[in-house]
Structures are given as structure tokens and as C-alpha cells.
């Protein structure tokens, strides 16, 4: 049967819980922002907040792929004892993250 509540299931839950909470925070932040801006009773401010929430959410989902891709690659290399591959994977991830941050920053201007 699945899940059976054994040590492996507990370990998987311990690893998955932070990721699930991370992905759950994004809609919660938008909801809290919308609540407080909505209390201003200004439709234009609420529309602006809705647009800002959409931009923030889109940017988050565009960038959030990086840890999901890099983590298994680093784990595989570390598990096989290939320290050079670990360094290469981490270096590539840092480079891609910085490049995306630079492009995003330039896009603001």
C-alpha cells in the first residue's frame, strides 16, 4: 500500500514539505496583498495590485524551475562521488541564475 508510513515515507515528507510550503506561499502573498489593498476601497489601486500580483507570480514561476532541475543533477553527481560534476552543475546553476537576474533587472528599465 502507498503510503505505508515507514521511514522512507517520513523522509520523503521531510524533503517535500519545504517545497510544498514554498509553492503555497505565492498565492497567499497575493491574497494578503489583495486583502489590504482592497480595504483602501479604491478600484484603481486594486486593479494595479492584481496586475502586480500577476507579474510577480509569472516571474516566480519562470525562475522556480532552476532548483527543480539542478538539485537532482547535483545529487546524482554527489552520489556517484564525482566532485567535479557537482562543482560544474552548481557553477552552471549560479551562472544561469545570475544571467536571469541580470536580464530581469535590465527589463525593468
PDB file as gemmi writes it, atoms N, CA and C in Angstrom:
CRYST1    1.000    1.000    1.000  90.00  90.00  90.00 P 1                      
ATOM      1  N   UNK A   1       0.843  -1.181   0.000  1.00  0.00           N  
ATOM      2  CA  UNK A   1       0.000   0.000   0.000  1.00  0.00           C  
ATOM      3  C   UNK A   1       0.884   1.239   0.000  1.00  0.00           C  
ATOM      4  N   UNK A   2       0.299   2.307  -0.440  1.00  0.00           N  
ATOM      5  CA  UNK A   2       1.067   3.541  -0.533  1.00  0.00           C  
ATOM      6  C   UNK A   2       0.278   4.669   0.068  1.00  0.00           C  
ATOM      7  N   UNK A   3       0.744   5.520   0.856  1.00  0.00           N  
ATOM      8  CA  UNK A   3       1.984   5.432   1.617  1.00  0.00           C  
ATOM      9  C   UNK A   3       1.789   4.521   2.829  1.00  0.00           C  
ATOM     10  N   UNK A   4       2.861   3.913   3.230  1.00  0.00           N  
ATOM     11  CA  UNK A   4       2.754   2.950   4.325  1.00  0.00           C  
ATOM     12  C   UNK A   4       3.253   3.520   5.646  1.00  0.00           C  
ATOM     13  N   UNK A   5       3.793   4.729   5.662  1.00  0.00           N  
ATOM     14  CA  UNK A   5       4.203   5.370   6.897  1.00  0.00           C  
ATOM     15  C   UNK A   5       5.536   4.889   7.445  1.00  0.00           C  
ATOM     16  N   UNK A   6       6.322   4.270   6.599  1.00  0.00           N  
ATOM     17  CA  UNK A   6       7.621   3.789   7.070  1.00  0.00           C  
ATOM     18  C   UNK A   6       8.649   4.921   7.072  1.00  0.00           C  
ATOM     19  N   UNK A   7       9.887   4.598   7.368  1.00  0.00           N  
ATOM     20  CA  UNK A   7      10.934   5.621   7.457  1.00  0.00           C  
ATOM     21  C   UNK A   7      11.143   6.345   6.126  1.00  0.00           C  
ATOM     22  N   UNK A   8      11.032   5.617   5.023  1.00  0.00           N  
ATOM     23  CA  UNK A   8      11.204   6.248   3.707  1.00  0.00           C  
ATOM     24  C   UNK A   8      10.113   7.280   3.461  1.00  0.00           C  
ATOM     25  N   UNK A   9       8.878   6.946   3.792  1.00  0.00           N  
ATOM     26  CA  UNK A   9       7.781   7.913   3.619  1.00  0.00           C  
ATOM     27  C   UNK A   9       7.998   9.159   4.469  1.00  0.00           C  
ATOM     28  N   UNK A  10       8.458   8.955   5.694  1.00  0.00           N  
ATOM     29  CA  UNK A  10       8.725  10.099   6.570  1.00  0.00           C  
ATOM     30  C   UNK A  10       9.836  10.969   6.009  1.00  0.00           C  
ATOM     31  N   UNK A  11      10.858  10.341   5.473  1.00  0.00           N  
ATOM     32  CA  UNK A  11      11.980  11.089   4.893  1.00  0.00           C  
ATOM     33  C   UNK A  11      11.529  11.871   3.655  1.00  0.00           C  
ATOM     34  N   UNK A  12      10.722  11.229   2.820  1.00  0.00           N  
ATOM     35  CA  UNK A  12      10.211  11.912   1.621  1.00  0.00           C  
ATOM     36  C   UNK A  12       9.367  13.111   2.022  1.00  0.00           C  
ATOM     37  N   UNK A  13       8.521  12.954   3.043  1.00  0.00           N  
ATOM     38  CA  UNK A  13       7.701  14.067   3.504  1.00  0.00           C  
ATOM     39  C   UNK A  13       8.569  15.198   4.036  1.00  0.00           C  
ATOM     40  N   UNK A  14       9.627  14.853   4.780  1.00  0.00           N  
ATOM     41  CA  UNK A  14      10.527  15.881   5.311  1.00  0.00           C  
ATOM     42  C   UNK A  14      11.192  16.662   4.188  1.00  0.00           C  
ATOM     43  N   UNK A  15      11.513  15.988   3.095  1.00  0.00           N  
ATOM     44  CA  UNK A  15      12.144  16.669   1.967  1.00  0.00           C  
ATOM     45  C   UNK A  15      11.132  17.463   1.142  1.00  0.00           C  
ATOM     46  N   UNK A  16       9.904  16.967   1.046  1.00  0.00           N  
ATOM     47  CA  UNK A  16       8.905  17.608   0.191  1.00  0.00           C  
ATOM     48  C   UNK A  16       8.209  18.781   0.871  1.00  0.00           C  
ATOM     49  N   UNK A  17       8.094  18.733   2.185  1.00  0.00           N  
ATOM     50  CA  UNK A  17       7.327  19.763   2.897  1.00  0.00           C  
ATOM     51  C   UNK A  17       7.828  21.182   2.626  1.00  0.00           C  
ATOM     52  N   UNK A  18       9.132  21.465   2.676  1.00  0.00           N  
ATOM     53  CA  UNK A  18       9.567  22.835   2.384  1.00  0.00           C  
ATOM     54  C   UNK A  18       9.227  23.291   0.966  1.00  0.00           C  
ATOM     55  N   UNK A  19       9.325  22.391  -0.001  1.00  0.00           N  
ATOM     56  CA  UNK A  19       8.993  22.766  -1.377  1.00  0.00           C  
ATOM     57  C   UNK A  19       7.503  23.073  -1.516  1.00  0.00           C  
ATOM     58  N   UNK A  20       6.683  22.266  -0.894  1.00  0.00           N  
ATOM     59  CA  UNK A  20       5.237  22.497  -0.953  1.00  0.00           C  
ATOM     60  C   UNK A  20       4.891  23.825  -0.289  1.00  0.00           C  
ATOM     61  N   UNK A  21       5.480  24.089   0.858  1.00  0.00           N  
ATOM     62  CA  UNK A  21       5.227  25.364   1.540  1.00  0.00           C  
ATOM     63  C   UNK A  21       5.712  26.540   0.699  1.00  0.00           C  
ATOM     64  N   UNK A  22       6.853  26.379   0.046  1.00  0.00           N  
ATOM     65  CA  UNK A  22       7.372  27.448  -0.811  1.00  0.00           C  
ATOM     66  C   UNK A  22       6.392  27.771  -1.931  1.00  0.00           C  
ATOM     67  N   UNK A  23       5.850  26.750  -2.570  1.00  0.00           N  
ATOM     68  CA  UNK A  23       4.914  26.990  -3.663  1.00  0.00           C  
ATOM     69  C   UNK A  23       3.560  27.482  -3.160  1.00  0.00           C  
ATOM     70  N   UNK A  24       3.203  27.174  -1.912  1.00  0.00           N  
ATOM     71  CA  UNK A  24       1.932  27.630  -1.366  1.00  0.00           C  
ATOM     72  C   UNK A  24       1.987  29.092  -0.925  1.00  0.00           C  
ATOM     73  N   UNK A  25       3.171  29.599  -0.669  1.00  0.00           N  
ATOM     74  CA  UNK A  25       3.300  30.970  -0.178  1.00  0.00           C  
ATOM     75  C   UNK A  25       2.933  31.996  -1.245  1.00  0.00           C  
ATOM     76  N   UNK A  26       3.224  31.710  -2.496  1.00  0.00           N  
ATOM     77  CA  UNK A  26       2.987  32.683  -3.563  1.00  0.00           C  
ATOM     78  C   UNK A  26       1.513  33.107  -3.633  1.00  0.00           C  
ATOM     79  N   UNK A  27       0.555  32.162  -3.693  1.00  0.00           N  
ATOM     80  CA  UNK A  27      -0.839  32.625  -3.717  1.00  0.00           C  
ATOM     81  C   UNK A  27      -1.259  33.295  -2.412  1.00  0.00           C  
ATOM     82  N   UNK A  28      -0.681  32.881  -1.298  1.00  0.00           N  
ATOM     83  CA  UNK A  28      -1.022  33.506  -0.023  1.00  0.00           C  
ATOM     84  C   UNK A  28      -0.558  34.958   0.021  1.00  0.00           C  
ATOM     85  N   UNK A  29       0.631  35.215  -0.494  1.00  0.00           N  
ATOM     86  CA  UNK A  29       1.132  36.594  -0.536  1.00  0.00           C  
ATOM     87  C   UNK A  29       0.206  37.452  -1.389  1.00  0.00           C  
ATOM     88  N   UNK A  30      -0.205  36.940  -2.534  1.00  0.00           N  
ATOM     89  CA  UNK A  30      -1.127  37.676  -3.396  1.00  0.00           C  
ATOM     90  C   UNK A  30      -2.455  37.933  -2.723  1.00  0.00           C  
ATOM     91  N   UNK A  31      -2.952  36.946  -1.991  1.00  0.00           N  
ATOM     92  CA  UNK A  31      -4.235  37.109  -1.308  1.00  0.00           C  
ATOM     93  C   UNK A  31      -4.146  38.159  -0.201  1.00  0.00           C  
ATOM     94  N   UNK A  32      -3.066  38.139   0.561  1.00  0.00           N  
ATOM     95  CA  UNK A  32      -2.897  39.123   1.636  1.00  0.00           C  
ATOM     96  C   UNK A  32      -2.758  40.528   1.049  1.00  0.00           C  
ATOM     97  N   UNK A  33      -1.954  40.656  -0.009  1.00  0.00           N  
ATOM     98  CA  UNK A  33      -1.813  41.958  -0.660  1.00  0.00           C  
ATOM     99  C   UNK A  33      -3.155  42.468  -1.169  1.00  0.00           C  
ATOM    100  N   UNK A  34      -3.908  41.586  -1.821  1.00  0.00           N  
ATOM    101  CA  UNK A  34      -5.207  41.974  -2.352  1.00  0.00           C  
ATOM    102  C   UNK A  34      -6.157  42.378  -1.230  1.00  0.00           C  
ATOM    103  N   UNK A  35      -6.113  41.652  -0.124  1.00  0.00           N  
ATOM    104  CA  UNK A  35      -6.970  41.991   1.022  1.00  0.00           C  
ATOM    105  C   UNK A  35      -6.682  43.400   1.516  1.00  0.00           C  
ATOM    106  N   UNK A  36      -5.415  43.701   1.743  1.00  0.00           N  
ATOM    107  CA  UNK A  36      -5.078  45.003   2.321  1.00  0.00           C  
ATOM    108  C   UNK A  36      -5.300  46.139   1.330  1.00  0.00           C  
ATOM    109  N   UNK A  37      -4.980  45.921   0.070  1.00  0.00           N  
ATOM    110  CA  UNK A  37      -5.235  46.981  -0.915  1.00  0.00           C  
ATOM    111  C   UNK A  37      -6.735  47.147  -1.117  1.00  0.00           C  
ATOM    112  N   UNK A  38      -7.482  46.048  -1.052  1.00  0.00           N  
ATOM    113  CA  UNK A  38      -8.934  46.124  -1.194  1.00  0.00           C  
ATOM    114  C   UNK A  38      -9.589  46.935  -0.091  1.00  0.00           C  
ATOM    115  N   UNK A  39      -8.964  46.983   1.063  1.00  0.00           N  
ATOM    116  CA  UNK A  39      -9.519  47.772   2.172  1.00  0.00           C  
ATOM    117  C   UNK A  39      -9.410  49.273   1.901  1.00  0.00           C  
ATOM    118  N   UNK A  40      -8.607  49.651   0.913  1.00  0.00           N  
ATOM    119  CA  UNK A  40      -8.485  51.073   0.564  1.00  0.00           C  
ATOM    120  C   UNK A  40      -9.738  51.575  -0.142  1.00  0.00           C  
ATOM    121  N   UNK A  41     -10.569  50.646  -0.615  1.00  0.00           N  
ATOM    122  CA  UNK A  41     -11.802  50.966  -1.339  1.00  0.00           C  
ATOM    123  C   UNK A  41     -11.537  51.834  -2.566  1.00  0.00           C  
ATOM    124  N   UNK A  42     -10.479  51.481  -3.278  1.00  0.00           N  
ATOM    125  CA  UNK A  42     -10.103  52.187  -4.500  1.00  0.00           C  
ATOM    126  C   UNK A  42      -9.938  51.139  -5.592  1.00  0.00           C  
ATOM    127  N   UNK A  43     -10.840  51.136  -6.557  1.00  0.00           N  
ATOM    128  CA  UNK A  43     -10.829  50.121  -7.603  1.00  0.00           C  
ATOM    129  C   UNK A  43      -9.551  50.177  -8.436  1.00  0.00           C  
ATOM    130  N   UNK A  44      -9.033  51.371  -8.674  1.00  0.00           N  
ATOM    131  CA  UNK A  44      -7.814  51.507  -9.463  1.00  0.00           C  
ATOM    132  C   UNK A  44      -6.611  50.906  -8.728  1.00  0.00           C  
ATOM    133  N   UNK A  45      -6.543  51.129  -7.431  1.00  0.00           N  
ATOM    134  CA  UNK A  45      -5.454  50.539  -6.647  1.00  0.00           C  
ATOM    135  C   UNK A  45      -5.562  49.018  -6.643  1.00  0.00           C  
ATOM    136  N   UNK A  46      -6.779  48.498  -6.539  1.00  0.00           N  
ATOM    137  CA  UNK A  46      -6.978  47.050  -6.547  1.00  0.00           C  
ATOM    138  C   UNK A  46      -6.620  46.458  -7.906  1.00  0.00           C  
ATOM    139  N   UNK A  47      -6.948  47.150  -8.974  1.00  0.00           N  
ATOM    140  CA  UNK A  47      -6.576  46.680 -10.309  1.00  0.00           C  
ATOM    141  C   UNK A  47      -5.060  46.684 -10.475  1.00  0.00           C  
ATOM    142  N   UNK A  48      -4.415  47.725  -9.980  1.00  0.00           N  
ATOM    143  CA  UNK A  48      -2.957  47.775 -10.028  1.00  0.00           C  
ATOM    144  C   UNK A  48      -2.324  46.656  -9.227  1.00  0.00           C  
ATOM    145  N   UNK A  49      -2.895  46.336  -8.069  1.00  0.00           N  
ATOM    146  CA  UNK A  49      -2.381  45.242  -7.250  1.00  0.00           C  
ATOM    147  C   UNK A  49      -2.553  43.905  -7.968  1.00  0.00           C  
ATOM    148  N   UNK A  50      -3.675  43.723  -8.635  1.00  0.00           N  
ATOM    149  CA  UNK A  50      -3.908  42.493  -9.385  1.00  0.00           C  
ATOM    150  C   UNK A  50      -2.866  42.330 -10.487  1.00  0.00           C  
ATOM    151  N   UNK A  51      -2.551  43.417 -11.181  1.00  0.00           N  
ATOM    152  CA  UNK A  51      -1.532  43.361 -12.226  1.00  0.00           C  
ATOM    153  C   UNK A  51      -0.156  43.054 -11.630  1.00  0.00           C  
ATOM    154  N   UNK A  52       0.155  43.677 -10.505  1.00  0.00           N  
ATOM    155  CA  UNK A  52       1.443  43.426  -9.851  1.00  0.00           C  
ATOM    156  C   UNK A  52       1.530  41.985  -9.365  1.00  0.00           C  
ATOM    157  N   UNK A  53       0.434  41.439  -8.829  1.00  0.00           N  
ATOM    158  CA  UNK A  53       0.426  40.038  -8.413  1.00  0.00           C  
ATOM    159  C   UNK A  53       0.701  39.114  -9.584  1.00  0.00           C  
ATOM    160  N   UNK A  54       0.122  39.426 -10.736  1.00  0.00           N  
ATOM    161  CA  UNK A  54       0.325  38.576 -11.910  1.00  0.00           C  
ATOM    162  C   UNK A  54       1.775  38.626 -12.382  1.00  0.00           C  
ATOM    163  N   UNK A  55       2.356  39.810 -12.389  1.00  0.00           N  
ATOM    164  CA  UNK A  55       3.761  39.941 -12.792  1.00  0.00           C  
ATOM    165  C   UNK A  55       4.665  39.180 -11.824  1.00  0.00           C  
ATOM    166  N   UNK A  56       4.438  39.345 -10.525  1.00  0.00           N  
ATOM    167  CA  UNK A  56       5.241  38.662  -9.523  1.00  0.00           C  
ATOM    168  C   UNK A  56       5.104  37.156  -9.652  1.00  0.00           C  
ATOM    169  N   UNK A  57       3.874  36.678  -9.801  1.00  0.00           N  
ATOM    170  CA  UNK A  57       3.632  35.245  -9.931  1.00  0.00           C  
ATOM    171  C   UNK A  57       4.293  34.688 -11.187  1.00  0.00           C  
ATOM    172  N   UNK A  58       4.176  35.392 -12.287  1.00  0.00           N  
ATOM    173  CA  UNK A  58       4.807  34.928 -13.535  1.00  0.00           C  
ATOM    174  C   UNK A  58       6.314  34.883 -13.398  1.00  0.00           C  
ATOM    175  N   UNK A  59       6.893  35.904 -12.809  1.00  0.00           N  
ATOM    176  CA  UNK A  59       8.349  35.915 -12.615  1.00  0.00           C  
ATOM    177  C   UNK A  59       8.780  34.775 -11.711  1.00  0.00           C  
ATOM    178  N   UNK A  60       8.019  34.504 -10.665  1.00  0.00           N  
ATOM    179  CA  UNK A  60       8.360  33.405  -9.759  1.00  0.00           C  
ATOM    180  C   UNK A  60       8.351  32.077 -10.487  1.00  0.00           C  
ATOM    181  N   UNK A  61       7.314  31.812 -11.263  1.00  0.00           N  
ATOM    182  CA  UNK A  61       7.207  30.511 -11.929  1.00  0.00           C  
ATOM    183  C   UNK A  61       8.244  30.371 -13.040  1.00  0.00           C  
ATOM    184  N   UNK A  62       8.630  31.472 -13.661  1.00  0.00           N  
ATOM    185  CA  UNK A  62       9.667  31.392 -14.691  1.00  0.00           C  
ATOM    186  C   UNK A  62      11.007  31.025 -14.072  1.00  0.00           C  
ATOM    187  N   UNK A  63      11.285  31.554 -12.895  1.00  0.00           N  
ATOM    188  CA  UNK A  63      12.585  31.340 -12.246  1.00  0.00           C  
ATOM    189  C   UNK A  63      12.615  30.064 -11.405  1.00  0.00           C  
ATOM    190  N   UNK A  64      11.478  29.591 -10.937  1.00  0.00           N  
ATOM    191  CA  UNK A  64      11.468  28.490  -9.979  1.00  0.00           C  
ATOM    192  C   UNK A  64      11.869  27.147 -10.575  1.00  0.00           C  
ATOM    193  N   UNK A  65      12.027  27.054 -11.881  1.00  0.00           N  
ATOM    194  CA  UNK A  65      12.447  25.794 -12.478  1.00  0.00           C  
ATOM    195  C   UNK A  65      13.890  25.448 -12.119  1.00  0.00           C  
ATOM    196  N   UNK A  66      14.708  26.446 -11.854  1.00  0.00           N  
ATOM    197  CA  UNK A  66      16.141  26.220 -11.681  1.00  0.00           C  
ATOM    198  C   UNK A  66      16.472  25.248 -10.544  1.00  0.00           C  
ATOM    199  N   UNK A  67      15.969  25.442  -9.327  1.00  0.00           N  
ATOM    200  CA  UNK A  67      16.283  24.469  -8.277  1.00  0.00           C  
ATOM    201  C   UNK A  67      15.733  23.079  -8.576  1.00  0.00           C  
ATOM    202  N   UNK A  68      14.593  23.000  -9.242  1.00  0.00           N  
ATOM    203  CA  UNK A  68      13.999  21.699  -9.559  1.00  0.00           C  
ATOM    204  C   UNK A  68      14.851  20.917 -10.547  1.00  0.00           C  
ATOM    205  N   UNK A  69      15.567  21.611 -11.410  1.00  0.00           N  
ATOM    206  CA  UNK A  69      16.421  20.957 -12.399  1.00  0.00           C  
ATOM    207  C   UNK A  69      17.788  20.641 -11.803  1.00  0.00           C  
ATOM    208  N   UNK A  70      18.335  21.567 -11.049  1.00  0.00           N  
ATOM    209  CA  UNK A  70      19.716  21.440 -10.578  1.00  0.00           C  
ATOM    210  C   UNK A  70      19.854  20.430  -9.438  1.00  0.00           C  
ATOM    211  N   UNK A  71      18.892  20.387  -8.543  1.00  0.00           N  
ATOM    212  CA  UNK A  71      19.003  19.527  -7.370  1.00  0.00           C  
ATOM    213  C   UNK A  71      19.236  18.062  -7.720  1.00  0.00           C  
ATOM    214  N   UNK A  72      18.449  17.453  -8.627  1.00  0.00           N  
ATOM    215  CA  UNK A  72      18.725  16.053  -8.961  1.00  0.00           C  
ATOM    216  C   UNK A  72      20.076  15.857  -9.648  1.00  0.00           C  
ATOM    217  N   UNK A  73      20.495  16.832 -10.456  1.00  0.00           N  
ATOM    218  CA  UNK A  73      21.796  16.701 -11.114  1.00  0.00           C  
ATOM    219  C   UNK A  73      22.931  16.722 -10.102  1.00  0.00           C  
ATOM    220  N   UNK A  74      22.859  17.619  -9.146  1.00  0.00           N  
ATOM    221  CA  UNK A  74      23.886  17.706  -8.107  1.00  0.00           C  
ATOM    222  C   UNK A  74      23.847  16.459  -7.231  1.00  0.00           C  
ATOM    223  N   UNK A  75      22.648  15.999  -6.885  1.00  0.00           N  
ATOM    224  CA  UNK A  75      22.529  14.802  -6.047  1.00  0.00           C  
ATOM    225  C   UNK A  75      23.096  13.576  -6.743  1.00  0.00           C  
ATOM    226  N   UNK A  76      22.836  13.449  -8.030  1.00  0.00           N  
ATOM    227  CA  UNK A  76      23.357  12.310  -8.791  1.00  0.00           C  
ATOM    228  C   UNK A  76      24.878  12.347  -8.830  1.00  0.00           C  
ATOM    229  N   UNK A  77      25.431  13.522  -9.095  1.00  0.00           N  
ATOM    230  CA  UNK A  77      26.889  13.649  -9.149  1.00  0.00           C  
ATOM    231  C   UNK A  77      27.509  13.412  -7.770  1.00  0.00           C  
ATOM    232  N   UNK A  78      26.882  13.941  -6.725  1.00  0.00           N  
ATOM    233  CA  UNK A  78      27.412  13.741  -5.373  1.00  0.00           C  
ATOM    234  C   UNK A  78      27.308  12.283  -4.966  1.00  0.00           C  
ATOM    235  N   UNK A  79      26.212  11.626  -5.347  1.00  0.00           N  
ATOM    236  CA  UNK A  79      26.034  10.213  -5.022  1.00  0.00           C  
ATOM    237  C   UNK A  79      27.053   9.315  -5.694  1.00  0.00           C  
ATOM    238  N   UNK A  80      27.490   9.707  -6.882  1.00  0.00           N  
ATOM    239  CA  UNK A  80      28.493   8.911  -7.592  1.00  0.00           C  
ATOM    240  C   UNK A  80      29.917   9.314  -7.209  1.00  0.00           C  
ATOM    241  N   UNK A  81      30.036  10.329  -6.358  1.00  0.00           N  
ATOM    242  CA  UNK A  81      31.361  10.755  -5.894  1.00  0.00           C  
ATOM    243  C   UNK A  81      32.107  11.641  -6.881  1.00  0.00           C  
ATOM    244  N   UNK A  82      31.427  12.164  -7.866  1.00  0.00           N  
ATOM    245  CA  UNK A  82      32.058  12.997  -8.886  1.00  0.00           C  
ATOM    246  C   UNK A  82      32.013  14.465  -8.452  1.00  0.00           C  
ATOM    247  N   UNK A  83      33.023  14.877  -7.722  1.00  0.00           N  
ATOM    248  CA  UNK A  83      33.054  16.243  -7.189  1.00  0.00           C  
ATOM    249  C   UNK A  83      33.171  17.288  -8.293  1.00  0.00           C  
ATOM    250  N   UNK A  84      33.825  16.947  -9.369  1.00  0.00           N  
ATOM    251  CA  UNK A  84      33.956  17.879 -10.494  1.00  0.00           C  
ATOM    252  C   UNK A  84      32.590  18.163 -11.119  1.00  0.00           C  
ATOM    253  N   UNK A  85      31.770  17.130 -11.274  1.00  0.00           N  
ATOM    254  CA  UNK A  85      30.432  17.322 -11.834  1.00  0.00           C  
ATOM    255  C   UNK A  85      29.557  18.137 -10.876  1.00  0.00           C  
ATOM    256  N   UNK A  86      29.736  17.927  -9.571  1.00  0.00           N  
ATOM    257  CA  UNK A  86      28.990  18.728  -8.589  1.00  0.00           C  
ATOM    258  C   UNK A  86      29.348  20.196  -8.761  1.00  0.00           C  
ATOM    259  N   UNK A  87      30.654  20.485  -8.829  1.00  0.00           N  
ATOM    260  CA  UNK A  87      31.091  21.879  -8.996  1.00  0.00           C  
ATOM    261  C   UNK A  87      30.568  22.460 -10.309  1.00  0.00           C  
ATOM    262  N   UNK A  88      30.635  21.676 -11.375  1.00  0.00           N  
ATOM    263  CA  UNK A  88      30.155  22.170 -12.673  1.00  0.00           C  
ATOM    264  C   UNK A  88      28.661  22.468 -12.640  1.00  0.00           C  
ATOM    265  N   UNK A  89      27.871  21.554 -12.061  1.00  0.00           N  
ATOM    266  CA  UNK A  89      26.416  21.763 -12.005  1.00  0.00           C  
ATOM    267  C   UNK A  89      26.058  22.980 -11.161  1.00  0.00           C  
ATOM    268  N   UNK A  90      26.702  23.138 -10.025  1.00  0.00           N  
ATOM    269  CA  UNK A  90      26.428  24.288  -9.171  1.00  0.00           C  
ATOM    270  C   UNK A  90      26.862  25.577  -9.867  1.00  0.00           C  
ATOM    271  N   UNK A  91      28.037  25.543 -10.502  1.00  0.00           N  
ATOM    272  CA  UNK A  91      28.520  26.731 -11.214  1.00  0.00           C  
ATOM    273  C   UNK A  91      27.584  27.126 -12.352  1.00  0.00           C  
ATOM    274  N   UNK A  92      27.115  26.137 -13.096  1.00  0.00           N  
ATOM    275  CA  UNK A  92      26.186  26.432 -14.185  1.00  0.00           C  
ATOM    276  C   UNK A  92      24.877  27.017 -13.651  1.00  0.00           C  
ATOM    277  N   UNK A  93      24.391  26.484 -12.532  1.00  0.00           N  
ATOM    278  CA  UNK A  93      23.152  26.993 -11.952  1.00  0.00           C  
ATOM    279  C   UNK A  93      23.326  28.431 -11.473  1.00  0.00           C  
ATOM    280  N   UNK A  94      24.449  28.717 -10.848  1.00  0.00           N  
ATOM    281  CA  UNK A  94      24.708  30.086 -10.395  1.00  0.00           C  
ATOM    282  C   UNK A  94      24.791  31.021 -11.594  1.00  0.00           C  
ATOM    283  N   UNK A  95      25.464  30.580 -12.660  1.00  0.00           N  
ATOM    284  CA  UNK A  95      25.574  31.404 -13.858  1.00  0.00           C  
ATOM    285  C   UNK A  95      24.204  31.677 -14.468  1.00  0.00           C  
ATOM    286  N   UNK A  96      23.387  30.631 -14.618  1.00  0.00           N  
ATOM    287  CA  UNK A  96      22.048  30.807 -15.201  1.00  0.00           C  
ATOM    288  C   UNK A  96      21.204  31.721 -14.313  1.00  0.00           C  
ATOM    289  N   UNK A  97      21.281  31.534 -12.990  1.00  0.00           N  
ATOM    290  CA  UNK A  97      20.534  32.392 -12.075  1.00  0.00           C  
ATOM    291  C   UNK A  97      20.950  33.846 -12.178  1.00  0.00           C  
ATOM    292  N   UNK A  98      22.257  34.078 -12.224  1.00  0.00           N  
ATOM    293  CA  UNK A  98      22.739  35.459 -12.358  1.00  0.00           C  
ATOM    294  C   UNK A  98      22.364  36.064 -13.701  1.00  0.00           C  
ATOM    295  N   UNK A  99      22.442  35.256 -14.760  1.00  0.00           N  
ATOM    296  CA  UNK A  99      22.064  35.755 -16.083  1.00  0.00           C  
ATOM    297  C   UNK A  99      20.583  36.123 -16.120  1.00  0.00           C  
ATOM    298  N   UNK A 100      19.743  35.283 -15.511  1.00  0.00           N  
ATOM    299  CA  UNK A 100      18.315  35.580 -15.474  1.00  0.00           C  
ATOM    300  C   UNK A 100      18.036  36.826 -14.630  1.00  0.00           C  
ATOM    301  N   UNK A 101      18.766  36.970 -13.538  1.00  0.00           N  
ATOM    302  CA  UNK A 101      18.607  38.161 -12.688  1.00  0.00           C  
ATOM    303  C   UNK A 101      19.024  39.420 -13.433  1.00  0.00           C  
ATOM    304  N   UNK A 102      20.111  39.344 -14.175  1.00  0.00           N  
ATOM    305  CA  UNK A 102      20.573  40.486 -14.952  1.00  0.00           C  
ATOM    306  C   UNK A 102      19.566  40.866 -16.034  1.00  0.00           C  
ATOM    307  N   UNK A 103      19.063  39.857 -16.735  1.00  0.00           N  
ATOM    308  CA  UNK A 103      18.070  40.137 -17.774  1.00  0.00           C  
ATOM    309  C   UNK A 103      16.801  40.725 -17.157  1.00  0.00           C  
ATOM    310  N   UNK A 104      16.379  40.174 -16.024  1.00  0.00           N  
ATOM    311  CA  UNK A 104      15.194  40.702 -15.347  1.00  0.00           C  
ATOM    312  C   UNK A 104      15.403  42.128 -14.877  1.00  0.00           C  
ATOM    313  N   UNK A 105      16.596  42.414 -14.373  1.00  0.00           N  
ATOM    314  CA  UNK A 105      16.896  43.762 -13.915  1.00  0.00           C  
ATOM    315  C   UNK A 105      16.931  44.749 -15.086  1.00  0.00           C  
ATOM    316  N   UNK A 106      17.518  44.316 -16.187  1.00  0.00           N  
ATOM    317  CA  UNK A 106      17.554  45.182 -17.368  1.00  0.00           C  
ATOM    318  C   UNK A 106      16.154  45.400 -17.930  1.00  0.00           C  
ATOM    319  N   UNK A 107      15.295  44.396 -17.770  1.00  0.00           N  
ATOM    320  CA  UNK A 107      13.928  44.518 -18.259  1.00  0.00           C  
ATOM    321  C   UNK A 107      13.126  45.556 -17.492  1.00  0.00           C  
ATOM    322  N   UNK A 108      13.581  45.909 -16.315  1.00  0.00           N  
ATOM    323  CA  UNK A 108      12.871  46.920 -15.524  1.00  0.00           C  
ATOM    324  C   UNK A 108      13.114  48.328 -16.055  1.00  0.00           C  
ATOM    325  N   UNK A 109      14.139  48.510 -16.846  1.00  0.00           N  
ATOM    326  CA  UNK A 109      14.481  49.846 -17.344  1.00  0.00           C  
ATOM    327  C   UNK A 109      14.059  50.034 -18.741  1.00  0.00           C  
TER     328      UNK A 109                                                      
END                                                                             
